[in-house]
Tab-separated table of C-alpha atoms in Angstrom:
chain	number	residue	atom	x	y	z
A	290	MET	CA	-12.177	-10.932	-11.632
A	291	THR	CA	-15.621	-10.691	-13.574
A	292	ASP	CA	-19.145	-10.508	-11.699
A	293	ASP	CA	-21.678	-13.128	-12.374
A	294	PHE	CA	-24.563	-11.771	-10.736
A	295	GLY	CA	-25.531	-8.636	-12.880
A	296	PRO	CA	-24.966	-5.750	-10.859
A	297	THR	CA	-26.822	-2.472	-11.546
A	298	SER	CA	-24.973	0.763	-12.230
A	299	THR	CA	-26.046	3.713	-9.888
A	300	THR	CA	-24.783	7.126	-8.845
A	301	LEU	CA	-24.250	8.424	-5.544
A	302	THR	CA	-24.248	12.091	-4.355
A	303	THR	CA	-21.868	13.086	-1.780
A	304	GLY	CA	-22.480	15.735	0.923
A	305	ASP	CA	-20.260	18.090	-1.022
A	306	GLY	CA	-22.232	17.731	-4.283
A	307	LEU	CA	-20.010	15.081	-6.222
A	308	SER	CA	-21.336	12.339	-8.293
A	309	LEU	CA	-19.888	9.048	-7.574
A	310	GLU	CA	-19.872	5.725	-9.719
A	311	ALA	CA	-21.361	2.795	-8.018
A	312	GLN	CA	-22.979	-0.682	-8.554
A	313	TRP	CA	-25.293	-2.565	-6.464
A	314	ALA	CA	-27.278	-5.849	-6.241
A	315	VAL	CA	-30.303	-5.533	-4.317
A	316	PRO	CA	-32.850	-8.565	-4.365
A	317	ASP	CA	-36.429	-8.118	-3.150
A	318	LYS	CA	-35.894	-9.794	0.241
A	319	PRO	CA	-32.176	-9.652	0.954
A	320	ARG	CA	-30.605	-11.793	3.712
A	321	SER	CA	-27.975	-9.066	4.495
A	322	SER	CA	-26.773	-5.549	3.294
A	323	VAL	CA	-23.342	-4.655	2.869
A	324	VAL	CA	-21.498	-1.459	1.647
A	325	ILE	CA	-17.739	-2.099	0.369
A	326	CYS	CA	-14.983	0.271	0.319
A	327	HIS	CA	-12.081	-0.204	-2.110
A	328	PRO	CA	-8.347	0.077	-1.500
A	329	HIS	CA	-6.080	3.094	-2.072
A	330	PRO	CA	-6.784	4.980	-5.277
A	331	GLN	CA	-3.074	6.061	-5.683
A	332	HIS	CA	-2.157	2.346	-5.774
A	333	GLY	CA	-4.571	1.255	-8.411
A	334	GLY	CA	-7.447	0.401	-5.988
A	335	ASN	CA	-11.128	0.702	-7.336
A	336	MET	CA	-14.481	-0.954	-6.883
A	337	HIS	CA	-13.132	-3.907	-9.159
A	338	SER	CA	-10.139	-4.755	-7.063
A	339	LEU	CA	-9.831	-8.295	-6.139
A	340	VAL	CA	-11.320	-8.425	-2.645
A	341	VAL	CA	-14.098	-6.045	-3.364
A	342	SER	CA	-15.085	-8.060	-6.359
A	343	THR	CA	-14.779	-11.368	-4.281
A	344	LEU	CA	-17.121	-10.126	-1.450
A	345	PHE	CA	-19.586	-8.429	-3.892
A	346	THR	CA	-20.059	-11.603	-6.052
A	347	HIS	CA	-20.279	-13.873	-3.133
A	348	LEU	CA	-22.653	-11.819	-1.149
A	349	ALA	CA	-24.888	-11.298	-4.186
A	350	ALA	CA	-24.954	-14.953	-4.920
A	351	ALA	CA	-25.918	-15.626	-1.330
A	352	GLY	CA	-29.001	-13.363	-1.703
A	353	GLY	CA	-27.650	-10.064	0.128
A	354	ALA	CA	-28.190	-6.613	-0.972
A	355	VAL	CA	-24.404	-5.320	-1.650
A	356	LEU	CA	-23.023	-2.137	-2.962
A	357	ARG	CA	-19.800	-0.976	-4.145
A	358	PHE	CA	-18.617	2.480	-5.240
A	359	ASN	CA	-15.563	4.353	-6.775
A	360	PHE	CA	-14.144	6.983	-4.261
A	361	ARG	CA	-13.831	10.505	-5.757
A	362	GLY	CA	-11.511	10.749	-8.634
A	363	VAL	CA	-11.465	6.949	-9.359
A	364	GLY	CA	-13.193	5.743	-12.646
A	365	ARG	CA	-16.332	7.862	-13.408
A	366	SER	CA	-16.575	9.464	-9.985
A	367	GLU	CA	-16.195	13.184	-9.791
A	368	GLY	CA	-13.785	15.114	-7.822
A	369	GLU	CA	-10.211	14.152	-6.970
A	370	HIS	CA	-8.272	12.290	-4.378
A	371	ASP	CA	-8.451	14.054	-1.062
A	372	PHE	CA	-5.933	11.798	1.224
A	373	GLY	CA	-8.789	10.260	3.246
A	374	GLU	CA	-10.648	13.554	3.942
A	375	GLY	CA	-13.314	13.862	1.487
A	376	GLU	CA	-13.508	10.141	1.118
A	377	GLN	CA	-15.240	10.023	4.394
A	378	LEU	CA	-18.269	11.883	2.747
A	379	ASP	CA	-18.069	9.204	-0.030
A	380	VAL	CA	-18.432	6.359	2.531
A	381	ARG	CA	-21.311	8.092	4.062
A	382	ALA	CA	-23.145	8.712	0.758
A	383	ALA	CA	-22.879	4.867	0.084
A	384	VAL	CA	-24.005	3.929	3.665
A	385	GLU	CA	-27.170	6.341	3.340
A	386	ALA	CA	-28.008	5.147	-0.220
A	387	MET	CA	-28.115	1.445	0.911
A	388	ALA	CA	-30.038	2.471	4.300
A	389	ALA	CA	-32.643	4.168	1.928
A	390	THR	CA	-33.745	0.821	0.461
A	391	ASN	CA	-35.514	0.148	3.784
A	392	HIS	CA	-34.686	-3.577	4.033
A	393	GLN	CA	-35.232	-5.237	7.174
A	394	CYS	CA	-31.626	-6.831	7.686
A	395	PRO	CA	-28.407	-5.669	9.264
A	396	LEU	CA	-26.358	-3.187	7.307
A	397	VAL	CA	-22.603	-3.609	7.421
A	398	LEU	CA	-19.819	-1.536	6.259
A	399	ALA	CA	-17.039	-3.347	4.817
A	400	GLY	CA	-13.673	-2.434	3.212
A	401	TRP	CA	-10.237	-3.431	2.053
A	402	SER	CA	-6.962	-1.671	3.091
A	403	PHE	CA	-7.414	1.977	2.574
A	404	GLY	CA	-11.158	1.420	2.279
A	405	ALA	CA	-11.157	-0.458	5.706
A	406	ASP	CA	-9.718	2.518	7.505
A	407	LEU	CA	-12.180	4.786	5.632
A	408	ALA	CA	-15.035	2.598	6.797
A	409	LEU	CA	-13.916	3.081	10.536
A	410	THR	CA	-14.580	6.700	10.103
A	411	CYS	CA	-18.301	6.256	9.697
A	412	ASP	CA	-20.433	5.699	12.592
A	413	VAL	CA	-24.005	6.422	11.371
A	414	PRO	CA	-26.883	4.904	13.308
A	415	ASP	CA	-27.904	2.678	10.348
A	416	LEU	CA	-25.054	0.353	10.742
A	417	ALA	CA	-24.975	-2.904	12.448
A	418	GLY	CA	-21.314	-3.528	12.404
A	419	TRP	CA	-17.893	-3.292	10.338
A	420	PHE	CA	-16.191	-6.076	8.420
A	421	LEU	CA	-12.506	-4.868	7.910
A	422	VAL	CA	-10.069	-6.621	5.722
A	423	ALA	CA	-6.379	-5.966	6.149
A	424	PRO	CA	-6.832	-2.371	7.642
A	425	PRO	CA	-3.673	-0.558	7.898
A	426	LEU	CA	-4.910	1.539	10.698
A	427	ARG	CA	-2.637	4.553	9.684
A	428	VAL	CA	-4.494	6.192	6.878
A	429	LEU	CA	-5.929	8.756	9.287
A	430	ASP	CA	-5.057	9.843	12.913
A	431	ALA	CA	-6.402	7.242	15.190
A	432	SER	CA	-8.894	9.979	16.626
A	433	ARG	CA	-10.605	9.959	13.250
A	434	LEU	CA	-11.744	6.279	13.511
A	435	LYS	CA	-15.062	7.011	15.045
A	436	ALA	CA	-16.042	3.136	15.219
A	437	ALA	CA	-13.001	2.461	17.659
A	438	PRO	CA	-15.003	3.092	20.691
A	439	ASP	CA	-18.689	2.267	19.343
A	440	PRO	CA	-20.133	-0.852	21.031
A	441	ARG	CA	-21.286	-2.379	17.672
A	442	PRO	CA	-19.196	-5.347	16.366
A	443	LYS	CA	-16.133	-4.987	14.394
A	444	TRP	CA	-14.332	-7.902	12.842
A	445	LEU	CA	-10.848	-7.331	11.298
A	446	ALA	CA	-9.679	-9.860	8.938
A	447	VAL	CA	-5.939	-9.597	9.018
A	448	PRO	CA	-3.692	-11.605	6.765
A	449	GLU	CA	-1.246	-13.785	8.500
A	450	ARG	CA	1.512	-12.256	6.485
A	451	ASP	CA	0.290	-8.672	6.003
A	452	GLN	CA	3.111	-6.496	5.149
A	453	PHE	CA	1.696	-3.281	6.756
A	454	ASN	CA	-0.240	-4.486	9.776
A	455	PRO	CA	-0.034	-8.113	10.872
A	456	PRO	CA	-2.196	-9.691	13.194
A	457	ASP	CA	-0.158	-9.158	16.312
A	458	GLN	CA	0.396	-5.380	15.531
A	459	ALA	CA	-3.442	-5.180	14.793
A	460	GLN	CA	-4.219	-6.894	17.996
A	461	ALA	CA	-2.051	-4.266	19.865
A	462	THR	CA	-3.579	-1.384	18.173
A	463	ILE	CA	-7.092	-2.387	18.937
A	464	ALA	CA	-6.472	-3.526	22.563
A	465	ASP	CA	-8.506	-0.585	23.900
A	466	TRP	CA	-11.286	-0.698	21.143
A	467	THR	CA	-14.756	-1.698	22.210
A	468	ASN	CA	-16.055	-5.057	20.807
A	469	ALA	CA	-13.374	-5.514	18.167
A	470	GLU	CA	-11.835	-8.929	17.176
A	471	VAL	CA	-8.854	-9.746	15.127
A	472	HIS	CA	-9.357	-12.940	12.820
A	473	PRO	CA	-6.152	-13.963	11.035
A	474	VAL	CA	-6.399	-15.197	7.573
A	475	GLY	CA	-3.784	-18.077	7.221
A	476	GLY	CA	-1.225	-18.155	4.371
A	477	ALA	CA	-2.349	-14.604	3.123
A	478	ASP	CA	-0.308	-11.432	2.623
A	479	HIS	CA	-1.921	-8.068	2.343
A	480	PHE	CA	-3.251	-8.651	-1.212
A	481	LEU	CA	-4.889	-12.003	-0.343
A	482	VAL	CA	-4.304	-13.719	-3.911
A	483	GLY	CA	-5.405	-16.988	-3.596
A	484	ARG	CA	-6.836	-16.539	-0.106
A	485	THR	CA	-9.909	-14.739	-0.815
A	486	ASP	CA	-12.347	-17.905	-0.072
A	487	LYS	CA	-11.198	-17.651	3.427
A	488	LEU	CA	-12.947	-13.957	3.546
A	489	ASN	CA	-16.112	-15.252	1.994
A	490	THR	CA	-16.396	-17.803	4.970
A	491	LEU	CA	-15.386	-15.064	7.507
A	492	VAL	CA	-17.945	-12.383	6.344
A	493	ASP	CA	-20.611	-15.294	6.431
A	494	GLU	CA	-19.778	-15.895	10.032
A	495	PHE	CA	-19.891	-12.214	10.795
A	496	LEU	CA	-23.231	-11.732	9.280
A	497	ALA	CA	-24.611	-14.898	11.059
A	498	SER	CA	-23.628	-13.340	14.330
A	499	LEU	CA	-25.384	-10.021	14.141
C-alpha cells in the first residue's frame, strides 16, 4: 500500500543508543496523536505492513499526528531482533518522540500482532490509551504487559476468525484486566486483508471516546 499524505522521514534514538528508521506526519494542530507498532519482524513485518499503512494513512488524512517506525534490525534500523526484549525500548523511544511534539491532544499507542503485544509493555504517563489490532497476547509473559492493570482504556480489535487469538479467547485472557474491551472485526482473519476499513472506523470511535 502506498501513502498519499507525504510522511516525513525521521530517526528515533533508543535508550540503549540505537537509531531507528521512522516516518511521521505531524500537522500544526493535530486532532489526535498516534504511534503505531508493526507486526513480527521475523515474519516480514515492518512499518509499511498492511494494517500499519492503513492506519497511518487514514489518521494522517483525518488531520492526526501519526508516527510509525521499524523495530531494531528491520529496514534501516540499527541492531538486531531481540525477541521482544530490546524492542520495548524501541516502543518507548517512539512514544517519547511523539510526546515531545507537545500537542494538546490524546496520545494513543497502537500496534498490530507482535506490535500490539509490545505496545502493551509500555505504560508511560503520556499515553491516553492503547488501540491493539489482533494481539496474540503471548509474545511475552503476561507479567510483562504493564498496560493490563492500568486504568487507561484499551481497545482490542480482534478479527472474528483470528488464527492465533480469536475474540472469545482474547476475552477470556483480558477478563481480569482494567478498562479493556474486545471489539470483534467481522469477516476478518489475523491478516485483515479486505477488512482494514473496519479498523479505520474502530480507531476513530476509540479516539472520539478519549
